[in-house]
Coordinates of C-alpha atoms in Angstrom, one line a residue:
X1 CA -27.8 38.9 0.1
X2 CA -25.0 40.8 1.4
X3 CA -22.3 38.2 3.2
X4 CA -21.0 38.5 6.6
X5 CA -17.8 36.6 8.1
X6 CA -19.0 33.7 10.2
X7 CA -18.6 34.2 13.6
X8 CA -18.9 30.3 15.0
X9 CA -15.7 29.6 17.2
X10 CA -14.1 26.6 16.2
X11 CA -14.1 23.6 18.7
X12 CA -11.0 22.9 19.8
X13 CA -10.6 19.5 21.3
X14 CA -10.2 18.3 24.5
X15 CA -6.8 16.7 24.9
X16 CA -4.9 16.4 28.1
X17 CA -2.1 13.8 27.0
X18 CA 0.7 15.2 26.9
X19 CA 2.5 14.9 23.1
X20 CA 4.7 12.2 22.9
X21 CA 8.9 13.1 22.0
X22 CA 9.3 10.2 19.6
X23 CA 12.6 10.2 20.3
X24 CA 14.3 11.8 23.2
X25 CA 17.7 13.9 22.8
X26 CA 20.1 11.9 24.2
X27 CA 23.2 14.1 24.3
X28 CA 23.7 18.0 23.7
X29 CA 26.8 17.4 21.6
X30 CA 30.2 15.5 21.7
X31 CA 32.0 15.0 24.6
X32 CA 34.8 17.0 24.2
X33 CA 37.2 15.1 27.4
X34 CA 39.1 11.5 26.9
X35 CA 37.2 8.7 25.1
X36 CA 39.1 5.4 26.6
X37 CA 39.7 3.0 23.6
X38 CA 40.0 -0.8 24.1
X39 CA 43.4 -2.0 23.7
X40 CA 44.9 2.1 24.5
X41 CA 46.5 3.0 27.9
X42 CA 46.8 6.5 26.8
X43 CA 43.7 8.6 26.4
X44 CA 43.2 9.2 22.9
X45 CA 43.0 13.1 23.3
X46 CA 46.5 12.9 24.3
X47 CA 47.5 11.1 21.2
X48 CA 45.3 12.3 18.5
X49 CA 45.9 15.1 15.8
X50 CA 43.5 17.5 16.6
X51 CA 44.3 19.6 13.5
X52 CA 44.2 16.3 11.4
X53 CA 40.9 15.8 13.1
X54 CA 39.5 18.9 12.6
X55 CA 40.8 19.3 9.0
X56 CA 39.5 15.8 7.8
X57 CA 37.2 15.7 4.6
X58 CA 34.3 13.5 6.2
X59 CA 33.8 12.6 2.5
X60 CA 37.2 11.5 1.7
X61 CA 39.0 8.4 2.5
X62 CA 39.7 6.0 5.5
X63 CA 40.3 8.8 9.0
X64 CA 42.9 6.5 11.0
X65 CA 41.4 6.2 14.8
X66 CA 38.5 6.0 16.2
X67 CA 38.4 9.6 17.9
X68 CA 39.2 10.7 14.5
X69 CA 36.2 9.3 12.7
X70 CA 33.8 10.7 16.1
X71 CA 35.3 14.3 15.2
X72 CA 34.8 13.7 11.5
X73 CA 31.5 12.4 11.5
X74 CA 30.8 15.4 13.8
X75 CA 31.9 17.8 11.1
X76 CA 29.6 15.6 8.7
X77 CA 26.7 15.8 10.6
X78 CA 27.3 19.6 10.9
X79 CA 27.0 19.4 7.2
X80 CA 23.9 17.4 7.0
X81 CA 25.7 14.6 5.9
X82 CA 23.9 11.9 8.3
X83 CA 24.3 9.0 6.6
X84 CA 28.2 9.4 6.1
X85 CA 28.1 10.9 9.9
X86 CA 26.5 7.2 11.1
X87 CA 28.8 5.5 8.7
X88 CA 32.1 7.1 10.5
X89 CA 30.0 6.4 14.1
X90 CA 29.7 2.9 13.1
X91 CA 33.5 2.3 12.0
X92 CA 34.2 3.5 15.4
X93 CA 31.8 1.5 17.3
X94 CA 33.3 -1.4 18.3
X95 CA 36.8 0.1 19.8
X96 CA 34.5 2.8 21.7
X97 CA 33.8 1.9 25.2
X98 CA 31.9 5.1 26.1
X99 CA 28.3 5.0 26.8
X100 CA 27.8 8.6 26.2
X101 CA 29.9 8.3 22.1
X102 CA 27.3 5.4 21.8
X103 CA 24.3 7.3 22.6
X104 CA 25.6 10.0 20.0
X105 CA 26.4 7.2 17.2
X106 CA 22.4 6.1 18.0
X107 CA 21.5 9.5 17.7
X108 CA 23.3 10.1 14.3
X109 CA 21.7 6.6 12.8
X110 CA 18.1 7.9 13.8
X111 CA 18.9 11.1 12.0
X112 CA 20.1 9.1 9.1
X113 CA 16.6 6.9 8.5
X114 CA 18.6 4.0 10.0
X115 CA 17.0 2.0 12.0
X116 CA 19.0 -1.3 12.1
X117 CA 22.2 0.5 12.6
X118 CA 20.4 2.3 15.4
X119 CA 19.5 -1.1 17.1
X120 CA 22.5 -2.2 16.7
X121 CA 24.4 0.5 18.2
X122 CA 21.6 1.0 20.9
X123 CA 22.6 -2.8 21.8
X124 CA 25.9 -1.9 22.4
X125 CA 25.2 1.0 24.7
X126 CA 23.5 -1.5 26.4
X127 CA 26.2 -3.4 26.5
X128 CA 28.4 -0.1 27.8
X129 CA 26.2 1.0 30.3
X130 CA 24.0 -2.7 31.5
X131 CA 21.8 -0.1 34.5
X132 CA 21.0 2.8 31.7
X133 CA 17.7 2.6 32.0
X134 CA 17.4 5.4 29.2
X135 CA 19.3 2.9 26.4
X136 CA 17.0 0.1 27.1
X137 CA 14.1 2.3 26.9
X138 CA 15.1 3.5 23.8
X139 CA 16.4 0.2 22.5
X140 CA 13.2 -1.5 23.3
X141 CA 11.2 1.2 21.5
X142 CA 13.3 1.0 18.0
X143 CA 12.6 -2.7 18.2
X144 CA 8.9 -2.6 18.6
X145 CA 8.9 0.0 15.2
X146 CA 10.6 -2.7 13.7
X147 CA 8.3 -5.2 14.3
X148 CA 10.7 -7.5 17.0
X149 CA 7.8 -7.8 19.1
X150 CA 9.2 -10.2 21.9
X151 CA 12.8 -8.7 22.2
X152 CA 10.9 -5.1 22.5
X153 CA 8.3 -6.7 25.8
X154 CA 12.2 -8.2 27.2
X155 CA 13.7 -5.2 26.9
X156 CA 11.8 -2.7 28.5
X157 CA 10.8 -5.4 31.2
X158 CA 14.4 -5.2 31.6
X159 CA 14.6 -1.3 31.9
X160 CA 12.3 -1.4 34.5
X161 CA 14.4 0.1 37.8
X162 CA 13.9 -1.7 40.9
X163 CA 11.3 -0.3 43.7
X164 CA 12.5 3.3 44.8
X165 CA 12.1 6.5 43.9
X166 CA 13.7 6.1 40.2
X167 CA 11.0 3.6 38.7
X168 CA 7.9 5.7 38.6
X169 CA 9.9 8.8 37.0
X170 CA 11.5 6.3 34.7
X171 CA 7.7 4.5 33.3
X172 CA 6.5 7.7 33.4
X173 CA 9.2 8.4 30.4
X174 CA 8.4 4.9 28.9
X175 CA 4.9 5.6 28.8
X176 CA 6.1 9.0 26.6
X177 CA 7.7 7.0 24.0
X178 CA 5.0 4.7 23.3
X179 CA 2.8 7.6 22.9
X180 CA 4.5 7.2 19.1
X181 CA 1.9 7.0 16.9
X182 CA 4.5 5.1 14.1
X183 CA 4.4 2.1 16.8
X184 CA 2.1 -0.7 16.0
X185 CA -1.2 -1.9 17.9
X186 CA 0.4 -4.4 20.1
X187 CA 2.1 -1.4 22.0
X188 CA -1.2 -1.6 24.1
X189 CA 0.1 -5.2 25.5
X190 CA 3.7 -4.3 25.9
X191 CA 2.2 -1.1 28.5
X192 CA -0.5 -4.0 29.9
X193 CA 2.8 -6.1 30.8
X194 CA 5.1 -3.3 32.3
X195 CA 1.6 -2.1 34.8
X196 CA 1.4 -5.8 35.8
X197 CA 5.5 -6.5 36.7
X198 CA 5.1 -2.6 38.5
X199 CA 1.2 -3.4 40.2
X200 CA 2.1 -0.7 42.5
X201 CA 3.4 2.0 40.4
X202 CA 0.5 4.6 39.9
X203 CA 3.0 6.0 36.4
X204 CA 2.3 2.5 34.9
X205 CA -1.8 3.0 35.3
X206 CA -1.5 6.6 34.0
X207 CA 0.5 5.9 31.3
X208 CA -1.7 2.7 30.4
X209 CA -4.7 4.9 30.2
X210 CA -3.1 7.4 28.0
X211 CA -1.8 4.9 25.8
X212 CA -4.8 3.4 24.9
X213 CA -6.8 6.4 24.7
X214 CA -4.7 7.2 22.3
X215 CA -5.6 4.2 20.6
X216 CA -9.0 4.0 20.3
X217 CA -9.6 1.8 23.5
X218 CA -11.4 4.1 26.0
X219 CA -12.7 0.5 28.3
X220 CA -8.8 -0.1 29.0
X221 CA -7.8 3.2 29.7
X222 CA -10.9 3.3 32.3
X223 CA -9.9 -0.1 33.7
X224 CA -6.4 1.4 34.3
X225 CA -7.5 4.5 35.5
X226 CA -10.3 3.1 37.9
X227 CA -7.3 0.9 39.3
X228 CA -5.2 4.1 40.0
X229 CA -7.9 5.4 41.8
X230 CA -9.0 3.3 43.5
X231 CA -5.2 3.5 45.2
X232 CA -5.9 7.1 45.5
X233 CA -8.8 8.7 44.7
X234 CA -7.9 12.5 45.0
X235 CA -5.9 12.2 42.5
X236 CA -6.4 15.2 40.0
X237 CA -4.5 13.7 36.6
X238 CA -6.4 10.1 36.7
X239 CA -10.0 11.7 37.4
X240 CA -9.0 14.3 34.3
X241 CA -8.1 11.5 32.2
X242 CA -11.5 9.4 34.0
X243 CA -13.1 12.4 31.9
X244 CA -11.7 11.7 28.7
X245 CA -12.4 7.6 28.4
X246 CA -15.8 8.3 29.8
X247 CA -16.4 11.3 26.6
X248 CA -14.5 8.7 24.3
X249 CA -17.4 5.6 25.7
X250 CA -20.1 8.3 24.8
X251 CA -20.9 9.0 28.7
X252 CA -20.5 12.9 28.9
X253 CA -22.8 13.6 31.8
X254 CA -20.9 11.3 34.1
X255 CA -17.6 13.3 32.7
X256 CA -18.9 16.8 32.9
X257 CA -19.9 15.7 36.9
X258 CA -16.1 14.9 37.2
X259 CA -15.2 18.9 36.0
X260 CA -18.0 19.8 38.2
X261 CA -16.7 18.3 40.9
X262 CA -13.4 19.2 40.9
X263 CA -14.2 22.8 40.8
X264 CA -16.3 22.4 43.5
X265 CA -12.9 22.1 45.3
X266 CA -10.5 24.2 43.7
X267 CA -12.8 27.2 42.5
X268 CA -9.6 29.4 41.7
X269 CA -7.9 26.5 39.3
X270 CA -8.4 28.9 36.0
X271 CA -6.7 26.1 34.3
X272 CA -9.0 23.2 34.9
X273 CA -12.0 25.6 34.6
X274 CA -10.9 26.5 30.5
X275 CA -10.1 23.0 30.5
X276 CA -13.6 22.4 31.0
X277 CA -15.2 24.7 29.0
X278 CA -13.2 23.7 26.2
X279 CA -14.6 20.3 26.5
X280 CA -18.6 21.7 27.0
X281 CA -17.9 23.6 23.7
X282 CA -16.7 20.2 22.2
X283 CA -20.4 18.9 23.2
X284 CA -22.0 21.3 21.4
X285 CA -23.0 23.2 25.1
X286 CA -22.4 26.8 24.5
X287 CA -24.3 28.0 26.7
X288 CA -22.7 26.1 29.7
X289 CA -19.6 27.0 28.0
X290 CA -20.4 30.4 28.1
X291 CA -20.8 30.2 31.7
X292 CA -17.4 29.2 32.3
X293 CA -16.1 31.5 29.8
X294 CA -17.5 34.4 31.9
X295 CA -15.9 33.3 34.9
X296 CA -12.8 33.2 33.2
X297 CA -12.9 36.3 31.6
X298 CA -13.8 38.2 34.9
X299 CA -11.2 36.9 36.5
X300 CA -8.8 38.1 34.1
X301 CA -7.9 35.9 31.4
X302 CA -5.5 37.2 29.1
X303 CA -4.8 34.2 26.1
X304 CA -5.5 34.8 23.3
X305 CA -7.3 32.1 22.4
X306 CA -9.6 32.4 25.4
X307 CA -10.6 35.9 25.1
X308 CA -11.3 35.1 21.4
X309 CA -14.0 31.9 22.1
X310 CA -15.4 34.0 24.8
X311 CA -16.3 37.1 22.5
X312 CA -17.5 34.7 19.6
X313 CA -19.4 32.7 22.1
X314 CA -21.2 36.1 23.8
X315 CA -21.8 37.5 20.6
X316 CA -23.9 33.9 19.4
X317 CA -25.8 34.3 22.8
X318 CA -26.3 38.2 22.3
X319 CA -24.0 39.4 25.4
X320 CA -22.6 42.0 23.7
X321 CA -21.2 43.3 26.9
X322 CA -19.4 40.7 27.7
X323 CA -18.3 40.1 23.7
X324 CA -16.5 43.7 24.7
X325 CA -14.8 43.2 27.4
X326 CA -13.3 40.0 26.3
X327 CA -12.6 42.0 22.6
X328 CA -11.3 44.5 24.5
X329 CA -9.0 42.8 26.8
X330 CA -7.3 40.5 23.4
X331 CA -6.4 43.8 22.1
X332 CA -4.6 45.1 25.3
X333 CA -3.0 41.8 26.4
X334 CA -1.9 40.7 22.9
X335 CA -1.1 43.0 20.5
X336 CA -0.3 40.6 17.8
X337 CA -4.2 40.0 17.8
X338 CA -5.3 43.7 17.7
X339 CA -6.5 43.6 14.1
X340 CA -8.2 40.7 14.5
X341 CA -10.0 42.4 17.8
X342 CA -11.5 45.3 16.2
X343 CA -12.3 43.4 13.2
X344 CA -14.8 41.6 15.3
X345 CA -15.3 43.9 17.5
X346 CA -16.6 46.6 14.9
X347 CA -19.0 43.7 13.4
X348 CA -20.3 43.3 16.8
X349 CA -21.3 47.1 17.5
X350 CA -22.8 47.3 13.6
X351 CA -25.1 44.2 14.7
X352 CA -26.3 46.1 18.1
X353 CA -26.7 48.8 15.7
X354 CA -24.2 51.1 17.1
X355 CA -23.2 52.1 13.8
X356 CA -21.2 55.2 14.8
X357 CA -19.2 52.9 17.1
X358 CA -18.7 50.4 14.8
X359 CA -17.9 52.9 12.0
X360 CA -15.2 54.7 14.5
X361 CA -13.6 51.2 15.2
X362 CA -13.2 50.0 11.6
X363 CA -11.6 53.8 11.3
X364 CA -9.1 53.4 13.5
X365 CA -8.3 49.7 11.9
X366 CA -7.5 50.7 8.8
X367 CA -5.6 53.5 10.3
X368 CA -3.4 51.0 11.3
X369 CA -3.8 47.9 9.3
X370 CA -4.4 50.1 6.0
X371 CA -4.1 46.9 3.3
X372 CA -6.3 44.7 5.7
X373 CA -8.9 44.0 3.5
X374 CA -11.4 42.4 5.9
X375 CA -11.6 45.6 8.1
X376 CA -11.8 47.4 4.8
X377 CA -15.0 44.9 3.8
X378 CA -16.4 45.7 7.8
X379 CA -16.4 49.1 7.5
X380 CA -18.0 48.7 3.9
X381 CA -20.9 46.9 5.3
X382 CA -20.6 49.6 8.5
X383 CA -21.2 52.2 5.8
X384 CA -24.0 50.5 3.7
X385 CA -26.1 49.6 6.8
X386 CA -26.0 53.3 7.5
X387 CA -27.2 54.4 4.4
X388 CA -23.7 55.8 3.2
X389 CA -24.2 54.0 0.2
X390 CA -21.1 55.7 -2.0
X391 CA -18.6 55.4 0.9
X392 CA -20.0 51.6 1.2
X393 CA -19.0 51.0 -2.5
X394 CA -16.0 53.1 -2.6
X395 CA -14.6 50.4 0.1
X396 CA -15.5 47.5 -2.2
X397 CA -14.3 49.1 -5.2
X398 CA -10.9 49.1 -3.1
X399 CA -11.0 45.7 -2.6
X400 CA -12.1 44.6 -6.1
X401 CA -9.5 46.9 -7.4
X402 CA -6.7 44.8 -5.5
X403 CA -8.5 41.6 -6.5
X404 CA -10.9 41.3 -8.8
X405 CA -12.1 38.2 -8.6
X406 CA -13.1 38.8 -5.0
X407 CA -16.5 37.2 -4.9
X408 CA -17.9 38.3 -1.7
X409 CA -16.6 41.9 -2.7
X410 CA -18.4 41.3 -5.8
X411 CA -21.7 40.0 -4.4
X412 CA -21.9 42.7 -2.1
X413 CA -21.4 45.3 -3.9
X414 CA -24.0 43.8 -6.7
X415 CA -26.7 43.6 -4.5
X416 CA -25.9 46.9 -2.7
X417 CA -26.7 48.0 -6.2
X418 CA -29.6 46.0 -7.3
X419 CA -31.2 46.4 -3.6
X420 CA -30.6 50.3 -2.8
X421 CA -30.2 52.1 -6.2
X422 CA -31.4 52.0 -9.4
X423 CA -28.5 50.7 -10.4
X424 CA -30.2 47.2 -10.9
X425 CA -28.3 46.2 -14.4
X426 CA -25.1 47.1 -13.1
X427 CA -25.6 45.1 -9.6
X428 CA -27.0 42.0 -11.5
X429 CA -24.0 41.9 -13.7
X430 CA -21.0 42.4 -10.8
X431 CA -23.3 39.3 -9.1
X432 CA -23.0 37.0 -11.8
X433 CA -19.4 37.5 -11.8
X434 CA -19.4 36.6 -8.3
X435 CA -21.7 33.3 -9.3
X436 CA -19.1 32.2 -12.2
X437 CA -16.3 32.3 -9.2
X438 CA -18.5 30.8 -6.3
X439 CA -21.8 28.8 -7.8
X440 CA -22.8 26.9 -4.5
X441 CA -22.4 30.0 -2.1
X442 CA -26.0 30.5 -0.6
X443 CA -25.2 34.2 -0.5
X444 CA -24.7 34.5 -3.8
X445 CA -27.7 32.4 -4.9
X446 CA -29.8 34.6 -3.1
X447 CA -28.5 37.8 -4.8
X448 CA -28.9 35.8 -7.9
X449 CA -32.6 35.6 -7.0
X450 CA -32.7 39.3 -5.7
X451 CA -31.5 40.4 -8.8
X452 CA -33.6 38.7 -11.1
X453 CA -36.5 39.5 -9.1
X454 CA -36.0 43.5 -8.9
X455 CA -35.4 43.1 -13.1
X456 CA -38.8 42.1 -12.9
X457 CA -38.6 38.3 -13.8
X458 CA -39.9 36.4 -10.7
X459 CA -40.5 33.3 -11.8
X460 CA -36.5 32.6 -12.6
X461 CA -36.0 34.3 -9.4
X462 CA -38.1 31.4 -7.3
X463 CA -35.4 29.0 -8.3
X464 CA -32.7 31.0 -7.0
X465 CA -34.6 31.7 -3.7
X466 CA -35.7 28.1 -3.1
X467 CA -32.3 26.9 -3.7
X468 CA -30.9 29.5 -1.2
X469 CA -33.4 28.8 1.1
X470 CA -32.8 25.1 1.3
X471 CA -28.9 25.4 1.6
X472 CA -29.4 27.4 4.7
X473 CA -32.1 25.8 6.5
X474 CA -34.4 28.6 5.8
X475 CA -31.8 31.7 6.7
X476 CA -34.1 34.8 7.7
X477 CA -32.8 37.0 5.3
X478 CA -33.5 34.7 2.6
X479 CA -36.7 33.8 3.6
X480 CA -38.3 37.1 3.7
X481 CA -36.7 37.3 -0.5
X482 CA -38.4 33.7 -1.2
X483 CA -41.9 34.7 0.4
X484 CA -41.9 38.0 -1.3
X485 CA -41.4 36.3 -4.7
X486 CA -44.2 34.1 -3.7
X487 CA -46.6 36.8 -2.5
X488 CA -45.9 38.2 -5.9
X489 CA -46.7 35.5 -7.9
X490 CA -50.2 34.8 -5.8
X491 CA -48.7 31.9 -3.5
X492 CA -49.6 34.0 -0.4
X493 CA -50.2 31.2 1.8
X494 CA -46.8 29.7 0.7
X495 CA -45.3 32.9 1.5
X496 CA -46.7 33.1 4.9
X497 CA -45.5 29.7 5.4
X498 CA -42.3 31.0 4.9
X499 CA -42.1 33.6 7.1
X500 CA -44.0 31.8 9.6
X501 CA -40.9 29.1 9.7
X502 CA -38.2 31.3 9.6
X503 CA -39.8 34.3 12.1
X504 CA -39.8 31.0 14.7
X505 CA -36.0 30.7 14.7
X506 CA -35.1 34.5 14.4
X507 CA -38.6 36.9 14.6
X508 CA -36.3 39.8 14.9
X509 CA -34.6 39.6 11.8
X510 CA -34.8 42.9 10.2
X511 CA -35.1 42.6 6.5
X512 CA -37.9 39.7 7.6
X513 CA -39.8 41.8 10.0
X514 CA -40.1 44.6 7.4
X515 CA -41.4 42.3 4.6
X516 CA -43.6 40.9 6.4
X517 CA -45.2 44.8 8.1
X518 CA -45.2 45.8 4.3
X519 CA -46.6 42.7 2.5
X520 CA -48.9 40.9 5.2
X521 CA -49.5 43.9 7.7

């Protein structure tokens, strides 16, 4: 059995939380102004030696002030030289008064792998700056990694802005950071307590649900949800993510009726409707999926990843018009993908039997993509299927000679031989080179089967067959090989059982139907 790529998209997975930013950049580099000192009336960049500054070895001995261990801890970090870098940050730390020089020593002690120096010096930009609501958040995050469950709940209590415009913004960040996957279970109850000191912040019941759908606790994040809701129920973010906990409690009617509705309103929102049809083809609805895909493809989708689902999708459900267009369109919209495009869509026009077509666009493939060896094995099978048996092989030779332990080049080739020339000997031997590589590959097994049975030797061919056969769940192709090797050996009624089971799922398989016209007319 000759082997073609498998076609099945891959179902991506539904996920509308944003990623969380572990740790949030807190400055884009050193302030390069004054940094007041405690104790120093004049601005150190009056005093200091820049060129000393500048010049100092960040591994060598003791730099004398504070704004010249900042600069050479700079040039160490430069260097990759964190831990030194935090080191110099933390010599200077208690003469710095700056909020900003604090939140750059934090920085450096994170990048180090130093977490209790970075508590430490997040305290102290607390300290600094008593309203930054980012150094609390921050500091109360580093303390729930390291296990300081209490202080952690205290301090972002604490970070919480009063009521105004800054709050929801600033628990809308919060709820970011605990996205952190290195935090431990009990970030679900320091979330619970920042919704219930903000009851009227809808950023606290968003990020709640987030949080513990990300944890494995879909019946809180509807709770939390439900509660936003039920403050406004419009509200497009909380019934997507009503969606998700109802999938993740194993209720997906109820969640595809949210998509459904909410298209119902905004028709034109391309975004929502591939957000939905990702999440059908995560349910195992292709069809329904293939709906949506449609829509999106007519109304001129252009990613990549789209178009892509959308011609594997239509080629499953035999729309080969629609596997075209969306083929076609990858290739013009992204060329990056072009190979890839008439890779699949050559494989699609040798299936329609459009072997010409096919034939002309694995042509101009390896025209352009000359080494690309699975255009070169397309247009093999191109060839083979229309009888051009010595170009067919000539491809496969091209392969095998760049790699010869190809083993679907070698299977393929093999039972080209064994199944179309009298070449049988040769065939059987290139396919037991391809069973040493890949024992378990049905494919393979078959052709074992194939092979043994056109030497003649039908009984060791059953074994082969049956053990095919099972592995695919009684493939067409395979089944037509079994129940001739049956009707052969006088199980006729076996055979036909065969057949019968396998012409149920695909009765317009071609090797099938032709086995069964010329065995069982």
């Amino acid at each position: 059995m000759i082997r073609f790529a498998n076609s099945k998209p891959q179902r991506p997975t539904a996920v509308r939380c944003p990623g969380a930013r572990i740790w949030p950049l807190l400055m884009a580099g050193l302030l390069a102004a004054c940094v007041p000192m405690a104790g120093d009336d004049v601005p150190v960049a009056e005093r200091a030696d820049t060129r000393l500054a500048v010049s100092a070895d960040p591994v060598a001995g003791e730099v004398e002030s504070p704004m010249h261990r900042i600069m050479a801890a700079e040039l160490a970090a430069v260097r990759g030289r964190f831990e030194r870098a935090s080191a110099l940050y933390a010599e200077a730390a208690d003469r710095i008064r700056d909020p900003e020089v604090m939140a750059r020593a934090v920085q450096i002690a994170l990048r180090a792998d130093q977490p209790d120096q970075a508590i430490r010096l997040a305290q102290r930009w607390v300290e600094l700056a008593p309203g930054s609501v980012e150094a609390k958040q921050l500091l109360g995050v580093m303390q729930l990694r390291a296990g300081q469950m209490d202080a952690a709940m205290q301090t972002l209590l604490d970070s919480l802005p009063p009521p105004g415009p800054d709050r929801d913004p600033a628990i809308a960040r919060l709820g970011g950071l605990l996205l952190d996957g290195a935090l431990p279970p009990d970030v679900i109850k320091v979330m619970q307590a920042i919704a219930r000191a903000a009851p009227r912040s809808e950023a606290a019941k968003l990020a709640l649900a987030r949080l513990a759908l990300t944890r494995g606790e879909p019946a809180i994040a509807l709770g939390a949800v439900d509660d936003a809701l039920a403050e406004r129920p419009g509200w497009v973010s909380a019934r997507l993510l009503r969606a998700d906990a109802l999938l993740a409690l194993g209720r997906p009617d109820a969640a595809v009726a949210i998509f459904e509705d909410l298209l119902e309103d905004s028709a034109g929102n391309h975004a929502l409707r591939r957000d939905y049809a990702r999440t059908l083809l995560d349910l195992g609805r292709d069809g329904e999926a293939l709906v949506q895909y449609r829509d999106l493809v007519t109304a001129g989708a252009t990613h990549p990843q789209l178009l892509s689902t959308a011609a594997l999708l239509a080629m499953q459900a035999g729309d080969d018009a629609l596997a075209l267009e969306a083929l076609r369109r990858l290739r013009r919209a992204n060329p990056g993908f072009r190979a890839r495009s008439l890779l699949l869509e050559g494989g699609l026009l040798r299936r329609a039997d459009r072997l010409g077509e096919s034939l002309a666009v694995f042509n101009r493939g390896l025209r352009d993509y000359p080494a690309n060896t699975e255009l070169r094995y397309g247009r093999a099978m191109t060839r083979i299927m229309d009888g051009d048996i010595e170009g067919g092989e000539a491809d496969l030779r091209r392969i095998l000679r760049d790699d010869p332990d190809d083993a679907r080049a070698l299977n393929a080739l093999g039972y080209t031989l064994v199944d179309q020339t009298d070449r049988i000997a040769e065939g059987a031997a290139l396919i037991e080179r391809a069973y040493a590589i890949e024992p378990d590959d049905p494919a393979i097994i078959d052709s074992m089967g194939w092979a043994a049975y056109r030497q003649g030797d039908p009984a060791r061919a059953l074994g082969y067959l049956r053990r095919a056969h099972k592995l695919t769940d009684g493939d067409a192709e395979i089944a037509a090989h079994l129940g001739e090797v049956l009707w052969v050996l006088g199980r006729r009624e076996a055979a036909r059982d065969v057949w019968s089971q396998a012409a149920a799922a695909d009765a317009d398989h071609p090797v099938l139907r032709e086995t069964r016209e010329r065995l069982d007319p």
